Short mmCIF file of C-alpha atoms in Angstrom, two decimals:
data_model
loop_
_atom_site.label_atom_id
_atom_site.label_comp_id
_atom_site.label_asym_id
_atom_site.label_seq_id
_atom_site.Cartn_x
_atom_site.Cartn_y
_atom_site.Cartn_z
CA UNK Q 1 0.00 0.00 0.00
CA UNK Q 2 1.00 3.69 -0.85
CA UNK Q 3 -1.43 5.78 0.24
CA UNK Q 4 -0.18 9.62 2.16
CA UNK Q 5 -0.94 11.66 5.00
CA UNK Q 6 -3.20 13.81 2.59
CA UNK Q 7 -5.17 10.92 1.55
CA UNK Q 8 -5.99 9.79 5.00
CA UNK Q 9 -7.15 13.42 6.16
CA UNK Q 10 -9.46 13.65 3.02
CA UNK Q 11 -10.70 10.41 3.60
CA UNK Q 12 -11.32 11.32 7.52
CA UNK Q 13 -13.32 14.27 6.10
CA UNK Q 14 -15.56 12.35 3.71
CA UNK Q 15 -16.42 10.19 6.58
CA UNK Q 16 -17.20 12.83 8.94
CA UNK Q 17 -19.16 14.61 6.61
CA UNK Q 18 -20.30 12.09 4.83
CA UNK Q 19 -20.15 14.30 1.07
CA UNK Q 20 -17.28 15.12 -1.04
CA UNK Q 21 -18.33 18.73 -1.33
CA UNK Q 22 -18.48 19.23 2.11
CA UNK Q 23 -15.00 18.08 2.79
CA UNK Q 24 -13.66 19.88 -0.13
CA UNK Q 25 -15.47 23.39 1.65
CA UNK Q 26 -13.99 21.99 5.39
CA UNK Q 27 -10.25 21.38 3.92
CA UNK Q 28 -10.93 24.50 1.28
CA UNK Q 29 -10.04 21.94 -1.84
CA UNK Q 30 -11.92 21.72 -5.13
CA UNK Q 31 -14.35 18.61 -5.06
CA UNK Q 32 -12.62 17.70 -8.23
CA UNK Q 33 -9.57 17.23 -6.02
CA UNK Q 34 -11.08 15.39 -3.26
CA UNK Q 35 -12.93 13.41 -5.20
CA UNK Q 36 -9.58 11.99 -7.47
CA UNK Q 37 -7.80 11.51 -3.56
CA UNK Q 38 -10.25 9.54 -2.35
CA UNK Q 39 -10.77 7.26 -5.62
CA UNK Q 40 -6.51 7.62 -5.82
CA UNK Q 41 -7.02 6.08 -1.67
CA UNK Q 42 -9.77 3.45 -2.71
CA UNK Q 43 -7.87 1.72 -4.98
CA UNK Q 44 -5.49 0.23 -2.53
CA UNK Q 45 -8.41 -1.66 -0.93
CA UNK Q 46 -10.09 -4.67 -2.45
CA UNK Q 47 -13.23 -3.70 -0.96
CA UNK Q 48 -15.17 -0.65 -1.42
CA UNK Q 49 -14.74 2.08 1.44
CA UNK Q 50 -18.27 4.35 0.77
CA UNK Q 51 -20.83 3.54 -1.83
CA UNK Q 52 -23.65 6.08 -3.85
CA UNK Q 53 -27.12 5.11 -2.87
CA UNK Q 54 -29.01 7.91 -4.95
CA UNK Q 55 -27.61 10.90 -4.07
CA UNK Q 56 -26.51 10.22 -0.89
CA UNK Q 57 -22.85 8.82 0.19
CA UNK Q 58 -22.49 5.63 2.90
CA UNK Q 59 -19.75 4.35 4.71
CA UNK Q 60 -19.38 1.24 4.47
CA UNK Q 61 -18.53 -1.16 7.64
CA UNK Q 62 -15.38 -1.42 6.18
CA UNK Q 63 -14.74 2.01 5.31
CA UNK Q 64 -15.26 2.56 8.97
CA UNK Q 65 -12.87 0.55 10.24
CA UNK Q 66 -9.96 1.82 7.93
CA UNK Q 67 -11.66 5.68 9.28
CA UNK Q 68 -10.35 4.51 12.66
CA UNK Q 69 -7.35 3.39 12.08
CA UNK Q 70 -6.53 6.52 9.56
CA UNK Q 71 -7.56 8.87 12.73
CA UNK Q 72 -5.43 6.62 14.82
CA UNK Q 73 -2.31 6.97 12.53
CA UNK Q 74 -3.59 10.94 12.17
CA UNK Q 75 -2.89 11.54 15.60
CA UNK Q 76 0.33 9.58 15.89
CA UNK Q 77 1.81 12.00 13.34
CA UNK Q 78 0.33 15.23 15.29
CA UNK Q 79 1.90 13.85 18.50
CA UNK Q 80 5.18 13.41 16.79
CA UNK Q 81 5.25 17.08 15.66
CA UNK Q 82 4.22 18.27 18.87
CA UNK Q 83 6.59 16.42 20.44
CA UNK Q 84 9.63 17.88 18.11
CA UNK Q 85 8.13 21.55 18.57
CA UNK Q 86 7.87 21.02 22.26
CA UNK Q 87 11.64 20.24 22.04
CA UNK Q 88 12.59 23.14 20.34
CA UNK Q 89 10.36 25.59 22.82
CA UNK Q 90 7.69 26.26 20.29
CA UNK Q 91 3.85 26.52 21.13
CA UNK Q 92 2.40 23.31 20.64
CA UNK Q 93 -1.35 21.86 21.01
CA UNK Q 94 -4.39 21.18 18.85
CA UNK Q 95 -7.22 23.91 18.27
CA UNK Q 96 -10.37 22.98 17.20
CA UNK Q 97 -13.13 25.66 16.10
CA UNK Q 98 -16.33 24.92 14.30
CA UNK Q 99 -17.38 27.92 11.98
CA UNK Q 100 -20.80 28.90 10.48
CA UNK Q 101 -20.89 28.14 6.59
CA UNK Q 102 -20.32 31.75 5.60
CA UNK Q 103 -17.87 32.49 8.55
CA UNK Q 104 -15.54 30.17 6.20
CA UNK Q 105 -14.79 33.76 4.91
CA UNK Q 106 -13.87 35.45 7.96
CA UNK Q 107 -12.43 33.24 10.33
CA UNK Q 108 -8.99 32.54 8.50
CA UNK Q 109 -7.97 36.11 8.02
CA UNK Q 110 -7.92 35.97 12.21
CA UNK Q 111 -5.90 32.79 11.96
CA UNK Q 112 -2.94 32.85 9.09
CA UNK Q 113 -0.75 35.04 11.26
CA UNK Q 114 -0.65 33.00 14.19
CA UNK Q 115 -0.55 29.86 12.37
CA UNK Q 116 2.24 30.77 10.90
CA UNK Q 117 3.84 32.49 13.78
CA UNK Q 118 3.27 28.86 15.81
CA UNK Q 119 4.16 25.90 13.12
CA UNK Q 120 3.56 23.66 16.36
CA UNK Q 121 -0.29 23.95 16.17
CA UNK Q 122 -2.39 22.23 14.80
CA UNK Q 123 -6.14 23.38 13.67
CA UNK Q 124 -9.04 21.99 12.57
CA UNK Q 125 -11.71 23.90 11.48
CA UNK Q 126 -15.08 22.28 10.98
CA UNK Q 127 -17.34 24.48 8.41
CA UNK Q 128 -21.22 23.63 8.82
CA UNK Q 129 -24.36 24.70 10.13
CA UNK Q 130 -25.29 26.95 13.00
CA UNK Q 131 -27.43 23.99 14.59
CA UNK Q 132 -24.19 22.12 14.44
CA UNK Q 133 -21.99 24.37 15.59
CA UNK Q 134 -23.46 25.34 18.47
CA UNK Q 135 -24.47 21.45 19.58
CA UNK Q 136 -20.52 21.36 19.15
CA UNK Q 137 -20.19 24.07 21.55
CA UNK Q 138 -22.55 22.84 23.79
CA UNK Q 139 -21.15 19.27 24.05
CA UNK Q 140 -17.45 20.97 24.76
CA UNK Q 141 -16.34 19.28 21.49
CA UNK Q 142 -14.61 22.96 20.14
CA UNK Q 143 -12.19 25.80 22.12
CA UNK Q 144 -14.46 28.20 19.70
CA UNK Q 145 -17.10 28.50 17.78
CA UNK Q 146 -17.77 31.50 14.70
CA UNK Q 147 -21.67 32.70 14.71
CA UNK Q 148 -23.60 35.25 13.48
CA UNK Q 149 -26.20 34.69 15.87
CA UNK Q 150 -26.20 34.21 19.63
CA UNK Q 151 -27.16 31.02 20.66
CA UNK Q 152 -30.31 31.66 22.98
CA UNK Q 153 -30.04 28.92 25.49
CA UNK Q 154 -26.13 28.63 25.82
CA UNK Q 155 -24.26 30.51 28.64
CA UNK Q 156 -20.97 31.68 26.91
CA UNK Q 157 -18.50 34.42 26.75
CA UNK Q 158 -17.94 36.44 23.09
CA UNK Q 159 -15.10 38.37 21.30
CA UNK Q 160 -16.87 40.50 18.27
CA UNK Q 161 -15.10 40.03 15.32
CA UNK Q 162 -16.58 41.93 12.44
CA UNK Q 163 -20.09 43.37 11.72
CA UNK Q 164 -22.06 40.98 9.34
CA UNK Q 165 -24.39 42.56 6.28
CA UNK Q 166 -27.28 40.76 4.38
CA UNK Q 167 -28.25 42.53 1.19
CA UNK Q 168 -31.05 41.18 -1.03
CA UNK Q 169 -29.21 40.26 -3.98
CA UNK Q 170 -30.13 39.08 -7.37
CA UNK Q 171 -27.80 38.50 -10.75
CA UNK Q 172 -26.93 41.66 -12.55
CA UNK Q 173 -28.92 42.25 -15.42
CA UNK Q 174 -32.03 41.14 -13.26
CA UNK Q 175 -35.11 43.86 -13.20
CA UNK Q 176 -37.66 44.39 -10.83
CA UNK Q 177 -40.86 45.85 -11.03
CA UNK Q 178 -40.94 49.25 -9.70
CA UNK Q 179 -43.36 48.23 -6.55
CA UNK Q 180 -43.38 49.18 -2.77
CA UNK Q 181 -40.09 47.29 -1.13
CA UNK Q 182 -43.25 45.25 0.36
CA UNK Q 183 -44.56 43.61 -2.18
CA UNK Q 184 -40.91 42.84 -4.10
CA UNK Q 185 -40.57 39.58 -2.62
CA UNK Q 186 -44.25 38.22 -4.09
CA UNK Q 187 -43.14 38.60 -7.66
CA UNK Q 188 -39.66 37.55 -6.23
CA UNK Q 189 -38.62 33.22 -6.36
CA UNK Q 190 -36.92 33.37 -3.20
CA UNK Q 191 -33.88 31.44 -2.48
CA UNK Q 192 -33.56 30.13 1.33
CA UNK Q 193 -30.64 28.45 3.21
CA UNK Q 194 -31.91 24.88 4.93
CA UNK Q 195 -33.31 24.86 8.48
CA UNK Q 196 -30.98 25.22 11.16
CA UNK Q 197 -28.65 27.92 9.23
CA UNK Q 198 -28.00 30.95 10.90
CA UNK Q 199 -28.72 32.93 7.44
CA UNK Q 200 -31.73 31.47 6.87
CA UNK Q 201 -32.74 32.56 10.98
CA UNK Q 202 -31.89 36.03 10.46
CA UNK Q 203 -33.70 36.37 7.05
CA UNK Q 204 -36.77 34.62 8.24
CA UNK Q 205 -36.56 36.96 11.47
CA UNK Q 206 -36.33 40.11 8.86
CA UNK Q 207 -39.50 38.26 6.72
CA UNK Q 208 -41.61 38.12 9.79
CA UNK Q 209 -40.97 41.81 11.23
CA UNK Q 210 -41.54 43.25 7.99
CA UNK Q 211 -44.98 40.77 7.64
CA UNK Q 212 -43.82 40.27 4.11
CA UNK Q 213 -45.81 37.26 2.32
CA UNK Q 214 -43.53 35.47 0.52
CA UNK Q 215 -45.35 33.55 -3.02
CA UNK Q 216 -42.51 31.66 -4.60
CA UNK Q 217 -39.18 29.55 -2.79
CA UNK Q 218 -36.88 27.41 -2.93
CA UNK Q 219 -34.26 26.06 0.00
CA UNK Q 220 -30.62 25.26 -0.99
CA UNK Q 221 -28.16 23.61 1.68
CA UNK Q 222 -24.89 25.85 1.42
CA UNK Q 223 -24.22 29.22 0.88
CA UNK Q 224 -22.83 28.15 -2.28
CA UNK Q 225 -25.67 26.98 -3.13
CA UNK Q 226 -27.33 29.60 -3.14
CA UNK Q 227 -25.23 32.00 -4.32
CA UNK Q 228 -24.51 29.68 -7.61
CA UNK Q 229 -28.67 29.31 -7.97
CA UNK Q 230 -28.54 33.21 -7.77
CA UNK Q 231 -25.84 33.68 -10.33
CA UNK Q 232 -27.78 31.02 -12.73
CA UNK Q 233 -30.71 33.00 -12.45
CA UNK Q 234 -32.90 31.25 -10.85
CA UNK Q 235 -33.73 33.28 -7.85
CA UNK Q 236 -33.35 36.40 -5.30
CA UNK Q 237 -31.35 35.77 -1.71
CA UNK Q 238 -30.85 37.80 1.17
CA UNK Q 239 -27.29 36.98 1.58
CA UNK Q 240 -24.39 37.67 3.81
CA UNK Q 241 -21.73 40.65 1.49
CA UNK Q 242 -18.61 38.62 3.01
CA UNK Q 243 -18.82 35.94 0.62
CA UNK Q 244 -20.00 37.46 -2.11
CA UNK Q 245 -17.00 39.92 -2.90
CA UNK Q 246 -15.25 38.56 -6.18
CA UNK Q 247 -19.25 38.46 -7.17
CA UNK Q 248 -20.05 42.36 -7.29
CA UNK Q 249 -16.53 43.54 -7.87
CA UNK Q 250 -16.93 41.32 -11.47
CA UNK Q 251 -20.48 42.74 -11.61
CA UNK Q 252 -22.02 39.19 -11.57
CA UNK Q 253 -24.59 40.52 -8.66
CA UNK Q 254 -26.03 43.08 -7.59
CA UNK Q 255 -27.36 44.53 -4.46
CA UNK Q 256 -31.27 45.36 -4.54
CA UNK Q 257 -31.70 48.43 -2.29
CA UNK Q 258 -34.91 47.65 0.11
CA UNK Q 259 -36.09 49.53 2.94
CA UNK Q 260 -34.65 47.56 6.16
CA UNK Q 261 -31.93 46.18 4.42
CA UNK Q 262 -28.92 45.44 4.92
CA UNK Q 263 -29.62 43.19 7.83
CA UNK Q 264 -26.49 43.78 10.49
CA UNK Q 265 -25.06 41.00 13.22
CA UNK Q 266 -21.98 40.63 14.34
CA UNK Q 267 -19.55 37.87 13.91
CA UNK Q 268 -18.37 36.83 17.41
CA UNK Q 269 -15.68 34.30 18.28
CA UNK Q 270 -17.43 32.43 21.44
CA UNK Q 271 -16.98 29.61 23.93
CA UNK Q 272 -18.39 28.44 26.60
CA UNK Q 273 -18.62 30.80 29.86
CA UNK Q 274 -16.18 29.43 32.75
CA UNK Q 275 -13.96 27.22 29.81
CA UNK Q 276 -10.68 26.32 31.25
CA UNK Q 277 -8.62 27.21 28.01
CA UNK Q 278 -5.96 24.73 27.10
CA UNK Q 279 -2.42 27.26 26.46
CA UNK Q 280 -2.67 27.04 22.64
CA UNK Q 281 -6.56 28.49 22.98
CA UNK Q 282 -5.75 30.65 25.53
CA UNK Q 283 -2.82 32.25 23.12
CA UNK Q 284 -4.73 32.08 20.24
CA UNK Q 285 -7.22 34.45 22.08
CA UNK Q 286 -4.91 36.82 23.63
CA UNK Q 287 -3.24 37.06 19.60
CA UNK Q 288 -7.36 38.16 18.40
CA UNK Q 289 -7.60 40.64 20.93
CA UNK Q 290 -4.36 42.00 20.72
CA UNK Q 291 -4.57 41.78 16.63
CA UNK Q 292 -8.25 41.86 15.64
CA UNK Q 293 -8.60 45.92 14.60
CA UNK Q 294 -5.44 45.49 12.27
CA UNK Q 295 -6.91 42.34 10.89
CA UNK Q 296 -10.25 44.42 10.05
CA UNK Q 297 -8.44 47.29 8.95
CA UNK Q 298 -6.00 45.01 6.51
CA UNK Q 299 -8.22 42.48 5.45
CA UNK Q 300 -12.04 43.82 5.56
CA UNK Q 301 -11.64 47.59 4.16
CA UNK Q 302 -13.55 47.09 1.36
CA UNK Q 303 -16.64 45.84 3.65
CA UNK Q 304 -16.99 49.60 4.89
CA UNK Q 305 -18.21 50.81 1.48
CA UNK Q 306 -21.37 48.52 1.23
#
């Protein structure tokens, strides 16, 4: 057998995920390129490690068992790097953080300095849903977590980050009837993120405050998605600016000024209240606070003109 280090961490992702396109978005990959790893990684087995049923991707009992003994040989090789950093006085340790979907677009700006700064660390970052994120949190799986959104019934302490915008967006070219901001969205096919996504909370919280009757919808599960539905023309989204950027600077979409709109939150780093940080977490949070208004200045200047 020849497989690598890289082919066991995809395959670990797939697993956990249970998708290709999610573990391309977790280790920020092309699907292309996870999906040639894994089939590279398959075919040192005789027997089959997942299988398609549909649309939907299995594990089989086999595939779990080598997923066990690739996280078992995954750890071996992060305890021999933290053992040769430890040796040559370097901060060492594993930080785990689980991130919103569309906080996959601010959360590494507040990391690549300190990664780079500490080669002893280790991170992994798991990009999903809110619900998940914050059952994460709750379970004391993470150091962190990235929302948008507060979770209500979760005692936890907070670092903000960055203010959060939702526009209602459309693709350019796209014309609207000229009607009170009101009725827009019932001539409007309306694009929603799945249940349990922090987007989807805040624009459903914005639909019902407004009382706006919504006529035509559709619900994507990633902010990808959506935005790639939106750029296809097949629908409107209220959508988050940070990860649509490359978007309206190529003049693919374009912001649709409504009354109430944008929608602002605020990204916040949080954990939960009384958390005994481990010293890599407890660094990594003294380096945001110390850091976090030249990171905005640096990296998010061009959020200040929407």
């Amino acid at each position: 057998m020849n497989y690598t280090l890289n082919q066991l961490e995809i395959f670990l992702s797939v697993v956990k995920n249970k998708s290709v396109s999610k573990a391309a978005e977790e280790l920020f990959l092309t699907q292309p390129a996870v999906s040639i790893q894994l089939k590279n990684f398959q075919r040192q087995f005789d027997l089959p490690l997942t299988e398609m049923i549909g649309r939907t991707l299995y594990i089989t009992d086999f595939g779990k068992e080598i997923a066990v003994s690739a996280q078992e040989i995954m750890d071996q090789v992060m305890a021999i790097q933290s053992k040769m950093h430890a040796y040559q006085g370097q901060l060492t340790g594993r930080l785990k953080i689980s991130v919103v979907s569309t906080g996959k677009y601010v959360m590494p700006y507040f990391l690549s300095s300190f990664m780079r700064e500490n080669q002893g660390v280790t991170l992994e970052m798991d990009v999903t849903n809110k619900s998940t994120v914050v059952q994460s949190l709750q379970n004391n799986e993470v150091d962190f977590a990235l929302v948008s959104i507060l979770p209500e019934k979760l005692s936890v302490e907070k670092i903000d980050l960055l203010q959060n915008k939702l526009f209602l967006i459309g693709k350019t070219g796209q014309k609207i009837k000229n009607v009170q901001a009101k009725d827009i969205f019932n001539q409007l096919p309306l694009i929603f993120r799945e249940q349990g996504s922090g987007t989807r909370q805040t624009m459903e919280g914005f639909i019902q405050r407004k009382r706006i009757k919504v006529a035509k919808k559709m619900e994507l599960t990633s902010n990808e998605a959506v935005k790639q539905a939106v750029l296809a023309g097949l629908g409107f989204s209220i959508m988050p600016l940070i990860g649509i950027r490359n978007e309206l600077r190529n003049q693919e979409l374009q912001i649709i000024p409504i009354p109430g709109l944008p929608i602002k939150t605020t990204w916040s780093l949080i954990w939960l209240k009384g958390k005994k940080h481990a010293p890599v977490a407890a660094e990594l949070l003294k380096y945001i606070k110390k850091e976090k208004s030249k990171i905005v200045h640096e990296q998010f200047d061009w959020y200040e003109k929407y």
